[in-house]
Coordinates of C-alpha atoms in Angstrom, one line a residue:
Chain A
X1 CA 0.0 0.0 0.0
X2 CA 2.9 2.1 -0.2
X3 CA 2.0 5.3 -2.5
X4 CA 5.8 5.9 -3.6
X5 CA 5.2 6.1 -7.2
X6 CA 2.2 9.1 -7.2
X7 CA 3.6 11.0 -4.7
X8 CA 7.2 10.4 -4.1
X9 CA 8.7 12.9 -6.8
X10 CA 11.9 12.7 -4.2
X11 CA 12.3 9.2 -4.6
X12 CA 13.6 9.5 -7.8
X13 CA 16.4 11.4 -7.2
X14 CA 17.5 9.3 -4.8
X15 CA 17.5 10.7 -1.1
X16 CA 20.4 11.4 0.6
X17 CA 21.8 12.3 -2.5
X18 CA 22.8 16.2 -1.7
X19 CA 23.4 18.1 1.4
X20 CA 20.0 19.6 0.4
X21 CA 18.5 15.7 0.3
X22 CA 19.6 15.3 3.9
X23 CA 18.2 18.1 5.7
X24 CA 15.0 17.8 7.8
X25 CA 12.0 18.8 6.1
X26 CA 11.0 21.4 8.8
X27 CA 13.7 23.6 8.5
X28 CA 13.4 22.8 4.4
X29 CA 9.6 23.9 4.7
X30 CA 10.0 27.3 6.5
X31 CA 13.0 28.3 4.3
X32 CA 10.9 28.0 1.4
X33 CA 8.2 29.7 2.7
X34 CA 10.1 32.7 3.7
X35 CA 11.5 32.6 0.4
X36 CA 8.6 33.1 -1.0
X37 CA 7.5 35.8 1.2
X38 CA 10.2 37.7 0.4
X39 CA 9.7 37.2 -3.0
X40 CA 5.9 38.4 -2.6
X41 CA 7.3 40.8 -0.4
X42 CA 8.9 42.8 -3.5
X43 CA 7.7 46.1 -4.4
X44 CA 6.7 45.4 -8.5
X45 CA 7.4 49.2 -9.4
X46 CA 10.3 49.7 -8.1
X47 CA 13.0 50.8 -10.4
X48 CA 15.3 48.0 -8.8
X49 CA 13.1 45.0 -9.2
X50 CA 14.7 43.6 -12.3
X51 CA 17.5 43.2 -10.4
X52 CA 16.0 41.7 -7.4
X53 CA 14.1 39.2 -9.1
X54 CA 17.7 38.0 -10.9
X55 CA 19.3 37.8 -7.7
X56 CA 16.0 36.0 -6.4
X57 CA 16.5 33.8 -9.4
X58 CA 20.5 33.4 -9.1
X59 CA 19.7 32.3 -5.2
X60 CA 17.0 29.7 -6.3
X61 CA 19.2 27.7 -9.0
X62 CA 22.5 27.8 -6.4
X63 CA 19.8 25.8 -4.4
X64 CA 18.9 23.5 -7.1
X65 CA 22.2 22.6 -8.7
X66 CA 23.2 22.1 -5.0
X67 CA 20.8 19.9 -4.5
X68 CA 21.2 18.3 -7.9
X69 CA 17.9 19.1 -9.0
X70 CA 17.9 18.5 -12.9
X71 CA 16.6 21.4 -15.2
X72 CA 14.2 19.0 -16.9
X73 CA 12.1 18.5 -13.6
X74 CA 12.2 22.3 -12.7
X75 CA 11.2 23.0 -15.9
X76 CA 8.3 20.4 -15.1
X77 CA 7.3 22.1 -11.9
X78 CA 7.1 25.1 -14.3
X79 CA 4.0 23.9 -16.1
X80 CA 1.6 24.4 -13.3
X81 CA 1.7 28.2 -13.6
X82 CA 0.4 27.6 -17.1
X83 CA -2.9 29.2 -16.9
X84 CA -2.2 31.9 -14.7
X85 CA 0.2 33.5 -17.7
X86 CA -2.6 33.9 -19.5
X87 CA -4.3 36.5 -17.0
X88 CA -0.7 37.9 -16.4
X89 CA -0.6 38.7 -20.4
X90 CA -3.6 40.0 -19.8
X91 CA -2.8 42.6 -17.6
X92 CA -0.8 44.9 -20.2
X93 CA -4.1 45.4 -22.3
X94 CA -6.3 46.1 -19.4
X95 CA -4.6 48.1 -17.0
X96 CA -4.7 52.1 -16.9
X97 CA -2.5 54.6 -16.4
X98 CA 0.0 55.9 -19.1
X99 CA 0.4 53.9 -22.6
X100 CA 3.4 52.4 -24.4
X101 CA 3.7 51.7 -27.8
X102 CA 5.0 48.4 -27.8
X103 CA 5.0 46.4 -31.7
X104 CA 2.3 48.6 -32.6
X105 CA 0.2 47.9 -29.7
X106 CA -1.0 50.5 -26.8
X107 CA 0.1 48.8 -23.8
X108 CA -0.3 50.0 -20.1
X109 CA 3.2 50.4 -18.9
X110 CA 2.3 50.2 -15.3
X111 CA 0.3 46.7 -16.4
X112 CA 3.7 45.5 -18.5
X113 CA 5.6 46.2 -15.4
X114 CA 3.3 44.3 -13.0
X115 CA 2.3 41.8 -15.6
X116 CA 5.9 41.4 -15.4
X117 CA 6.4 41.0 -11.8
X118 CA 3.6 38.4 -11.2
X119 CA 5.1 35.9 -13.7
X120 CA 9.0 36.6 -12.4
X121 CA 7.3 36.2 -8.9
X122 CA 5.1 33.2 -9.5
X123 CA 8.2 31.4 -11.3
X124 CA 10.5 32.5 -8.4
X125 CA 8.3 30.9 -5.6
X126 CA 7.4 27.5 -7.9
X127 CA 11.0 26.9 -8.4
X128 CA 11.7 26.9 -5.0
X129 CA 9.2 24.5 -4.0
X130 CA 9.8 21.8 -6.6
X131 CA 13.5 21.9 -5.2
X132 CA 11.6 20.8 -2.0
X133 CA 9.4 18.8 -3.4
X134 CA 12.3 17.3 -5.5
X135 CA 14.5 16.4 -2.3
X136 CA 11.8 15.3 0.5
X137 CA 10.1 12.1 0.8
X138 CA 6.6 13.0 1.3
X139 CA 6.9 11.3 4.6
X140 CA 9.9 13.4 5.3
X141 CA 7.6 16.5 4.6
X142 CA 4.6 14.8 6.5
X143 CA 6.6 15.3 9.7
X144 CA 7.9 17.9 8.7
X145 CA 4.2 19.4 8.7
X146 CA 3.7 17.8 11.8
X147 CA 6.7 19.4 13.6
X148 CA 5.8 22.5 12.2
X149 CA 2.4 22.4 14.8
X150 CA -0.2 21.4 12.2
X151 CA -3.4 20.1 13.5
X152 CA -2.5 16.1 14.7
X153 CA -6.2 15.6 12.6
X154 CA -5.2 17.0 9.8
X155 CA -1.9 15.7 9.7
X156 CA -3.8 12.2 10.2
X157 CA -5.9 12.8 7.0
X158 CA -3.0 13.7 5.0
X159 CA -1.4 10.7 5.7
X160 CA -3.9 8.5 5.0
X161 CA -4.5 10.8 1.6
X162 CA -0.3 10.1 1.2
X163 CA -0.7 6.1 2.2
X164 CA -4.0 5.8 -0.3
X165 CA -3.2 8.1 -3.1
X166 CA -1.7 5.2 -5.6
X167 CA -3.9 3.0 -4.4
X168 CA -7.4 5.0 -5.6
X169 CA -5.5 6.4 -8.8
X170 CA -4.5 2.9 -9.3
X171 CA -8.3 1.9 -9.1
X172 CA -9.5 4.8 -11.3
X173 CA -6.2 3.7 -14.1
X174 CA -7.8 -0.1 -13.9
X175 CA -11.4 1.7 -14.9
X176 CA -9.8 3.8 -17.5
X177 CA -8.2 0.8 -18.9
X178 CA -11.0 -1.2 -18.5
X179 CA -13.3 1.4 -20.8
X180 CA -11.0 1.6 -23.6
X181 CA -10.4 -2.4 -23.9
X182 CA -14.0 -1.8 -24.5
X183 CA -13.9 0.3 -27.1
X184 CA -14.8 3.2 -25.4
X185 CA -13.5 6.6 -26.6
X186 CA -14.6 9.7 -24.2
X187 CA -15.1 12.9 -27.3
X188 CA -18.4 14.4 -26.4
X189 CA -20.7 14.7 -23.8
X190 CA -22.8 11.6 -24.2
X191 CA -19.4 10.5 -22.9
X192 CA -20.7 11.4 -18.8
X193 CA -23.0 8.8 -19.4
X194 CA -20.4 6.2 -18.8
X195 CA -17.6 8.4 -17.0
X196 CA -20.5 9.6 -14.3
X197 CA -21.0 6.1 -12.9
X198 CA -17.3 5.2 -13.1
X199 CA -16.5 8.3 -10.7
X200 CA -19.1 7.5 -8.6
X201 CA -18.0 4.0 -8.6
X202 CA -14.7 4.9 -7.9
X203 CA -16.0 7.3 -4.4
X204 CA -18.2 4.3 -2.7
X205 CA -15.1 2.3 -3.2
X206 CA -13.0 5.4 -2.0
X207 CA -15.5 5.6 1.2
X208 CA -15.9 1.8 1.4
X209 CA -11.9 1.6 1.6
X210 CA -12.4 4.3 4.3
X211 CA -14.4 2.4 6.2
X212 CA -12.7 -0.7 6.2
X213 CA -9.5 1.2 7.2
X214 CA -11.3 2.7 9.9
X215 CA -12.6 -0.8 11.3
X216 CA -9.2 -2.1 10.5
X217 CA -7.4 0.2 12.8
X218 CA -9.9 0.0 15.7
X219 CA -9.0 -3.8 16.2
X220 CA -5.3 -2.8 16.3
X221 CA -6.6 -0.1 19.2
X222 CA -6.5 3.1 17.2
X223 CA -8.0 5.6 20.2
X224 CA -7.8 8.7 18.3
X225 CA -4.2 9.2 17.6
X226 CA -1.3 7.5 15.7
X227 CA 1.7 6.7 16.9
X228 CA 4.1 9.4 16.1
X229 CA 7.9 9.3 14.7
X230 CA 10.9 10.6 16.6
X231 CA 11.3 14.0 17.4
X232 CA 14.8 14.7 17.5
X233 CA 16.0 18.6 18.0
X234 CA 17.6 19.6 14.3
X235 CA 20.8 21.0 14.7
X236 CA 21.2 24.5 14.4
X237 CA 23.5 24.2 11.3
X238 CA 20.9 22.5 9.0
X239 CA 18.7 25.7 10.0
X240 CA 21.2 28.1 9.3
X241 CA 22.0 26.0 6.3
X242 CA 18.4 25.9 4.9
X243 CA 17.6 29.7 6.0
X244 CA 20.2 30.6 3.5
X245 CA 17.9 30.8 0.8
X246 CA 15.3 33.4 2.5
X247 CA 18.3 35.5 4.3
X248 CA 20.3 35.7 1.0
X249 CA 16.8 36.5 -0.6
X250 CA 16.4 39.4 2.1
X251 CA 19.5 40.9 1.6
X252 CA 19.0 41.1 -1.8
X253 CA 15.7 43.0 -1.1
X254 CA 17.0 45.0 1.7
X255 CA 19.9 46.6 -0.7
X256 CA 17.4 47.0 -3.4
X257 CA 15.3 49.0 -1.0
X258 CA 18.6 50.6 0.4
X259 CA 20.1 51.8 -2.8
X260 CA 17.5 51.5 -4.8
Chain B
X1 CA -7.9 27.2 -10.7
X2 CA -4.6 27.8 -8.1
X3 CA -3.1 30.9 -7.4
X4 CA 0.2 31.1 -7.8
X5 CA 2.5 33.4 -5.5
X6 CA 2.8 37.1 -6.4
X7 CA -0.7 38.0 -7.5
X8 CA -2.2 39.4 -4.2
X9 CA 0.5 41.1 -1.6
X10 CA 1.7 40.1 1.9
X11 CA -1.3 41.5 4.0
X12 CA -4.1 40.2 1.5
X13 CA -2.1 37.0 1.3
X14 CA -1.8 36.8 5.4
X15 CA -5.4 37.8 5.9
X16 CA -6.7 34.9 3.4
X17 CA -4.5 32.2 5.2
X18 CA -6.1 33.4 8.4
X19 CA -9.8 32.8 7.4
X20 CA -8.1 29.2 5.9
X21 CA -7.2 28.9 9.0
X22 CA -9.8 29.6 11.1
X23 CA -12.5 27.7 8.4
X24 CA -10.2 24.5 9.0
X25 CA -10.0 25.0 13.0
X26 CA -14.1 24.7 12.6
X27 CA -13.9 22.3 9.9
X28 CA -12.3 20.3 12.2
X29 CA -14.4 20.3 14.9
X30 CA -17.4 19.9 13.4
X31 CA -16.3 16.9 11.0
X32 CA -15.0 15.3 14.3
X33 CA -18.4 15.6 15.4
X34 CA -20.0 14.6 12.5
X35 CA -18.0 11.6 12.1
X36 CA -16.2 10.8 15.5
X37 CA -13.0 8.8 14.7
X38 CA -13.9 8.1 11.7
X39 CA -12.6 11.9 10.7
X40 CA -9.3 11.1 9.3
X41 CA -9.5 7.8 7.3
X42 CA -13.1 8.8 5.6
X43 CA -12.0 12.6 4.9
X44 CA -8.3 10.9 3.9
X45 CA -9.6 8.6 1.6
X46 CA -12.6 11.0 0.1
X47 CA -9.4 13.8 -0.5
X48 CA -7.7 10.8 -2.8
X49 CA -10.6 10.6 -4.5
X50 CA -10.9 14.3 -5.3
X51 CA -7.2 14.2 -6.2
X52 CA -7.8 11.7 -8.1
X53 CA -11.0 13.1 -9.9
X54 CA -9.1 16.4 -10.5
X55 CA -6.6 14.9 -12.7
X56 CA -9.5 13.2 -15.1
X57 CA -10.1 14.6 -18.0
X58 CA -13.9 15.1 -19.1
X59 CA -14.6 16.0 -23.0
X60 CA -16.5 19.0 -22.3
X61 CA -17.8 20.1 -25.3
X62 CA -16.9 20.8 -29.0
X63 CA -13.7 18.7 -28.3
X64 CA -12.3 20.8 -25.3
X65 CA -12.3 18.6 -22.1
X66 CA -12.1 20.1 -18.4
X67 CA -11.3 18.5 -15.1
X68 CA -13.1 18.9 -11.9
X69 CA -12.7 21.4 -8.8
X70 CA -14.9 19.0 -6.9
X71 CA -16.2 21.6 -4.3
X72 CA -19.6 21.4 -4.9
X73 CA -19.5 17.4 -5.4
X74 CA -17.4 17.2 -2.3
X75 CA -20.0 18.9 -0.1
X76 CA -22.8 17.0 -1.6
X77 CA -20.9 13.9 -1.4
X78 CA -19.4 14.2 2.2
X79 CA -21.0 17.1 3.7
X80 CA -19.6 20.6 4.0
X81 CA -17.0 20.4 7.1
X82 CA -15.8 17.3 5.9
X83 CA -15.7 18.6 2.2
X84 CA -13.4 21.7 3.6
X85 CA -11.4 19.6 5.0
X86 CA -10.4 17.1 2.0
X87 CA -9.8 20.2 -0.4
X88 CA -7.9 21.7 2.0
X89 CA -5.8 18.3 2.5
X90 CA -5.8 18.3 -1.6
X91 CA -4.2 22.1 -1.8
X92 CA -2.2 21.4 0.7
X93 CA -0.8 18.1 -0.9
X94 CA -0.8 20.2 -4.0
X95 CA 1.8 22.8 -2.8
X96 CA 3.4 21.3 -0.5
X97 CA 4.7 18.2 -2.3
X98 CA 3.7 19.1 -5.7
X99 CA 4.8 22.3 -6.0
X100 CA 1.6 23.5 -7.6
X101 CA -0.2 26.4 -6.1
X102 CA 2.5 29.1 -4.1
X103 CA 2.8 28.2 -0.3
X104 CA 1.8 31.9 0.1
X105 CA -0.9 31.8 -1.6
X106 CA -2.1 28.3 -0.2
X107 CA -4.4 30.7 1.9
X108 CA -5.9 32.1 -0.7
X109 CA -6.3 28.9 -2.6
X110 CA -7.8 27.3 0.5
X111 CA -10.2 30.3 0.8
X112 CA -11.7 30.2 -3.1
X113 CA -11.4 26.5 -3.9
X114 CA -12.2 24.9 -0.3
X115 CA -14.1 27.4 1.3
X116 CA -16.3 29.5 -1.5
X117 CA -17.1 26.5 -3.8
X118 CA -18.1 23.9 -0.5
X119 CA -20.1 27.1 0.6
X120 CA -22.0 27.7 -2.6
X121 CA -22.2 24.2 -4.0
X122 CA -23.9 23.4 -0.4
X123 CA -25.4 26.4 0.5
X124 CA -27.5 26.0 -3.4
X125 CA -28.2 22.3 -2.5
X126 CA -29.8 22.9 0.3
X127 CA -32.0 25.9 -0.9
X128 CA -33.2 23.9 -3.8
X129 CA -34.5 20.8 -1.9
X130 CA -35.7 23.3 0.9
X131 CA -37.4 25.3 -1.6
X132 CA -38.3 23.1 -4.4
X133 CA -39.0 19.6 -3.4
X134 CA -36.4 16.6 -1.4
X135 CA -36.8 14.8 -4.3
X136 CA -33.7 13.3 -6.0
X137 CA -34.6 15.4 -9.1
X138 CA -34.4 18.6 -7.1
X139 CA -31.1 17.1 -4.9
X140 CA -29.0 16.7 -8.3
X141 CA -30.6 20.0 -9.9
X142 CA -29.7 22.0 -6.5
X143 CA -26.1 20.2 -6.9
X144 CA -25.7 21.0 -10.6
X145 CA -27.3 24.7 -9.8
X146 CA -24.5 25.0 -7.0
X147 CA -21.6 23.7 -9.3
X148 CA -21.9 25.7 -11.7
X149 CA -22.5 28.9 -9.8
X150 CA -19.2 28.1 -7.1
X151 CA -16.9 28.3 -10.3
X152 CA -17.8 31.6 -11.2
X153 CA -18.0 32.7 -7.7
X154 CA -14.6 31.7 -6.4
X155 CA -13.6 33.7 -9.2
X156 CA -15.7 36.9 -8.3
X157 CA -14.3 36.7 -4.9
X158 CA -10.5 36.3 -6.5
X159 CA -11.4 39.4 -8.3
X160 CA -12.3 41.3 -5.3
X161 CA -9.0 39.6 -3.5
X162 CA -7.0 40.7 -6.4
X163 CA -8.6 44.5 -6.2
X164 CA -8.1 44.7 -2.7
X165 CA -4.7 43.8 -2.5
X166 CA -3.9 42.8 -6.0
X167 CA -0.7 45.0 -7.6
X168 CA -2.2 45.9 -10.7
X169 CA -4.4 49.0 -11.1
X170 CA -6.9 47.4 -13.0
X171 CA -10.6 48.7 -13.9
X172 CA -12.6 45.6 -11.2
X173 CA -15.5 45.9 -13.3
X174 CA -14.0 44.3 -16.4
X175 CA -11.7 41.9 -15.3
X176 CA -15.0 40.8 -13.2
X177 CA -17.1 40.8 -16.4
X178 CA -14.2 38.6 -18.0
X179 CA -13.4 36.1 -14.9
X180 CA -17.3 36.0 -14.6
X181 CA -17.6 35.1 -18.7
X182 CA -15.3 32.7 -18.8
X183 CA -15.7 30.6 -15.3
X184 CA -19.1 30.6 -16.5
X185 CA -18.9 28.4 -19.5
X186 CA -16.3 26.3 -17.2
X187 CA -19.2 26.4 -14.7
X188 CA -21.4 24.7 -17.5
X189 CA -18.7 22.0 -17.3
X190 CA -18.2 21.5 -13.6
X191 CA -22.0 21.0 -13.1
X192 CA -22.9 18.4 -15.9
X193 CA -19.9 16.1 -14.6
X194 CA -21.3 16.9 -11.2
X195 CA -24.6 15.9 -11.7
X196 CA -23.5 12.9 -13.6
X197 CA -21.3 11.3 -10.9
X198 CA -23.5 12.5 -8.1
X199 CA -26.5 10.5 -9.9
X200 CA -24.9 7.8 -10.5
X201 CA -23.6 7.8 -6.5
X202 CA -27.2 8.3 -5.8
X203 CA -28.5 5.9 -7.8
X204 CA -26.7 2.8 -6.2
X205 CA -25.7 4.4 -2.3
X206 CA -28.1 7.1 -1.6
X207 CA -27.0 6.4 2.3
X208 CA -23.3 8.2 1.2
X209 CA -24.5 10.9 0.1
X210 CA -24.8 13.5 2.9
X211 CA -27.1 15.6 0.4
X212 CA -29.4 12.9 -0.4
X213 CA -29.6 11.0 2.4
X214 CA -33.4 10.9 3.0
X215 CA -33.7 9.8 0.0
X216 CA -32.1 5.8 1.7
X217 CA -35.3 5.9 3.5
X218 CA -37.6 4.6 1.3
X219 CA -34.6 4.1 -1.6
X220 CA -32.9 1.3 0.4
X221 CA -35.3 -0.3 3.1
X222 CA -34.3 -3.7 1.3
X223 CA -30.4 -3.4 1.6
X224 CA -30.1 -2.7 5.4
X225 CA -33.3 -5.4 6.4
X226 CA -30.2 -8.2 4.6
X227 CA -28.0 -7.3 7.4
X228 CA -25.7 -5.2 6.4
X229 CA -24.6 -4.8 9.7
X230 CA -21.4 -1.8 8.5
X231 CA -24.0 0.3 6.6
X232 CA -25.9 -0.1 9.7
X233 CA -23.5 0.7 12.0
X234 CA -21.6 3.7 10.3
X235 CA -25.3 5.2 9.9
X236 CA -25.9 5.5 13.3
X237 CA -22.5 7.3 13.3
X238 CA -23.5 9.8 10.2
X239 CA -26.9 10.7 10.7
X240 CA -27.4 14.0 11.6
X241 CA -28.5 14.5 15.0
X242 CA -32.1 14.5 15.9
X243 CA -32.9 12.0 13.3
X244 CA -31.1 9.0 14.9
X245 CA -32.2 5.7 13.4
X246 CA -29.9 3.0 13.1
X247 CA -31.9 0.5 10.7
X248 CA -33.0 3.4 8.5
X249 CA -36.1 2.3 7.8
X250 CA -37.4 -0.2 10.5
X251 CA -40.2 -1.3 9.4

C-alpha cells in the first residue's frame, strides 16, 4: 500500500543524495516559505526589481544545482503556472494609467511592469518548491508538517490521503483501462454517461476503503491518535544551512530598497 | 484554478491564510463531530478521491475537455465540514509536495477552492430541496445549480482579492465581467460532470451521500433489512442528530 510512485517525486532522485536531500523537512519547509515571502514581499514598481528578481533567481538555481535538482524537472514544476500566464498577459491590455507603444500595440506600462512581476514572482516561488518537493520524501515533509504544529487531525488525513493516493489512482487507471479495452473513446458529452458512474464508482469504493481502514485500525486499538515518529531537536546548522535561501533572498531585497 | 504566488500582496495573502485557517479549525471540529473517529480515514480517503477526480479529464464540449474542482461534489458527497477539509488536504498536498499552487498563496487557494465553492455548491443544495422539493430530481438539480455557480464565484471573490490587495491598477468591473464570462462556460462544465457522478452515486448508495440521504429511507429499506450490519452501524454514526435511526427504515 505504499503510494511511492504518485507521490514520491523525491524518490527518484535518490534521497540522501545532496546536502539539500539530507536536511530535515521542517527547516526545508520554513526556508521555502520565507522565500517566498520575500519574494511576494517585492515592491513590483520599483525601479530596482529587475534586479532583485535575478538575484532572487541566481539564489533559487544555487539551491537547485546544490541539491542536484535536474533542469528537466524544474522545468516540469514550471507547467503548473500555465494558466495563470494567461491572466498575467492579460494585464498589459487592461490596466490604466500611461500607454506604451510596444509592436504597434497600446500597452499599459504600469500593467507590462506588473504583468511582469507576477510571472517573475510566480516562477520565483514555484521553483523553489519543486526543489523541496524534489529532495523530500513526502513522509519526510509529512513530519515535517507535523513538527511545524499542524493540527494532529489533519496531519492524520494527509497521511492517509499520502498512504491511499496510488492505491485510488490505481483503481480509477484499472477503470480507464478497462473502458477503452472496451472500445470506449470519451469525445463528447454523451461521454458522462459512462464516465459519471465510473467516478461514482470509484468514491463508494474510495468511502468503502475508508471504512474498512477505519474498522481495520480499531482492532489494532486506534484511540484517536497515531503513533508518532521521533522528534529529534535539528541542529542549528541545518537551520542556518536551509535559512540561507530566504536571508540571501532578504538581503537582496533589503539593498534594493537601500540603494534603490 | 490555483493561485500562484505574487498576484495578491503580503497582507491580502496573510489575511486569506487566516480565514483558511480559522474555516479549517471549525472544519475540524465539526467533521469530528460529525463523524467521531472516523474523521481522518473517511476525509483521507474521500481527499484521494478528489485528487484523483481532479486529474480526469472530461470531453466538455466541442472537443475541449475540463477537469473537476470538486467543491460542490465534495460537499454533496461528504457534507460541507468534511468537504473543507479534504480540499484543503488536496491544496495542501498540491503545494506542499507538488509544488503546484504558491505556499503563500495556499491561503488564498484554501479560501476560493475549499471554502467559496463547498459554501455555494452546499449552500444552493440545500435551498433547492428546501425550496423546491427533497426529491432526488431537485437534490441533483440544487447540486448541478450549486456547481456551476461556485466556479464563477470563487472567481468573483478572486477578483475582489485581487482589487483589494492585488498589484495591478486594473478597472474591477472588467476583469470581473471577464473572470465571470469565462468561469461561467467552465461552470457549465463543472455541473454536468457533477450531476452525472452524483447521480450515478445516488442511484446505487443514496446512504453516502450526505445531500441525499433521506432519500435511503424509502430508496434502500431492502439493503439494510439483509443485514448489512457496517451500513448499519456507520449510519448510526453519520446521521445528523435528531434524526437517529440506526436501521434506516425499521419497518
Amino acid at each position: 500500500m505504499a503510494a511511492v510512485g504518485l507521490l514520491g517525486p523525491g524518490t527518484g532522485t535518490g534521497s540522501g543524495a545532496s546536502p539539500v536531500h539530507r536536511l530535515a523537512a521542517h527547516p526545508k519547509l520554513v526556508a521555502v516559505l520565507a522565500f517566498a515571502l520575500v519574494v511576494v514581499a517585492t515592491p513590483v514598481h520599483a525601479a530596482w526589481a529587475p534586479a532583485a528578481y535575478a538575484g532572487y533567481l541566481l539564489l533559487v538555481l544555487t539551491a537547485a544545482a546544490v541539491a542536484r535538482v535536474r533542469p528537466a524537472r524544474l522545468a516540469r514544476g514550471l507547467l503548473v503556472e500555465l494558466p495563470f500566464v494567461a491572466f498575467a498577459l492579460l494585464l498589459p491590455f487592461v490596466s490604466r494609467g500611461p500607454r506604451v507603444e510596444v509592436l504597434g500595440l497600446a500597452l499599459s506600462a504600469d500593467g507590462l511592469a506588473v504583468g511582469g512581476g507576477i510571472l517573475a514572482k510566480a516562477t520565483l516561488s514555484v521553483l523553489a518548491a519543486t526543489v523541496l518537493a524534489a529532495t523530500t520524501e513526502p513522509r519526510a515533509l509529512l513530519r515535517g508538517l507535523e513538527r511545524l504544529r499542524l493540527p494532529p487531525l489533519l496531519v492524520q488525513i494527509l497521511s492517509f490521503m499520502i498512504r491511499y493516493a496510488d492505491v485510488v489512482a490505481g483503481e480509477l487507471r484499472r477503470m480507464r483501462v478497462a473502458r477503452e479495452s472496451r472500445g470506449f473513446r470519451g469525445r463528447h458529452l454523451g461521454a458522462l454517461r459512462v464516465l459519471g458512474p465510473a467516478v461514482g464508482a470509484l468514491f463508494v469504493r474510495s468511502f468503502e476503503r475508508g471504512e474498512r481502514v477505519h474498522l481495520a485500525m480499531l482492532s489494532r486499538g486506534y484511540a484517536g491518535r497515531l503513533p508518532g515518529g521521533s522528534s529529534e531537536a535539528v541542529p542549528a546548522r541545518q537551520w542556518w544551512t536551509a535559512l540561507a535561501l530566504p536571508l540571501g533572498a532578504a538581503a537582496a531585497l533589503l539593498t534594493g530598497a537601500l540603494l534603490g | 484554478m490555483h493561485v500562484p504566488d505574487g498576484f495578491l500582496d503580503v497582507p491580502t495573502s496573510a489575511a486569506t491564510a487566516a480565514l483558511a485557517a480559522g474555516t479549517v479549525a471549525v472544519a475540524l471540529r465539526q467533521s469530528r463531530r460529525e463523524l467521531d473517529d472516523l474523521t481522518a480515514p473517511l476525509a483521507g480517503l474521500t481527499a484521494c478521491f478528489v485528487f484523483a477526480v481532479q486529474m480526469m479529464n472530461f470531453p466538455v464540449a466541442a472537443g475541449t475537455s475540463g477537469h473537476l474542482m470538486g467543491g460542490a461534489l465534495t460537499a454533496a458527497l461528504v457534507g460541507p465540514w468534511t468537504a473543507v477539509l479534504c480540499m484543503t488536504v488536496v491544496l495542501l498536498v498540491q503545494a506542499v509536495f507538488f509544488a503546484d499552487g504558491g505556499l503563500v498563496a495556499l491561503g488564498t487557494n484554501v479560501v476560493l477552492v475549499g471554502l467559496v465553492t463547498v459554501l455555494v455548491g452546499w449552500g444552493l443544495l440545500r435551498a433547492t430541496t428546501a425550496v423546491w422539493s427533497r426529491s432526488r430530481t431537485a437534490v441533483l438539480a440544487g447540486a448541478g445549480l450549486g456547481a456551476f455557480l461556485s466556479v464563477p464565484a470563487a472567481a468573483l471573490v478572486f477578483t475582489a482579492l485581487f482589487a483589494a490587495g492585488g498589484v495591478a491598477d486594473v478597472p474591477v468591473g472588467t476583469v470581473a465581467a471577464f473572470m465571470t464570462g469565462v468561469h461561467g462556460l467552465i461552470g457549465l462544465g463543472e455541473a454536468a460532470i457533477t450531476v452525472a457522478v452524483l447521480g450515478a452515486v445516488v442511484a446505487v448508495r443514496p446512504d453516502l451521500v450526505r445531500g441525499a440521504r433521506h432519500l435511503a429511507r424509502t430508496g434502500l429499506a431492502p439493503r439494510t433489512d439483509t443485514g448489512r450490519t457496517d451500513t448499519v452501524r456507520t449510519d448510526t454514526v453519520r446521521t445528523d442528530t435528531g434524526r437517529l435511526d440506526p436501521t434506516g427504515s425499521a419497518r
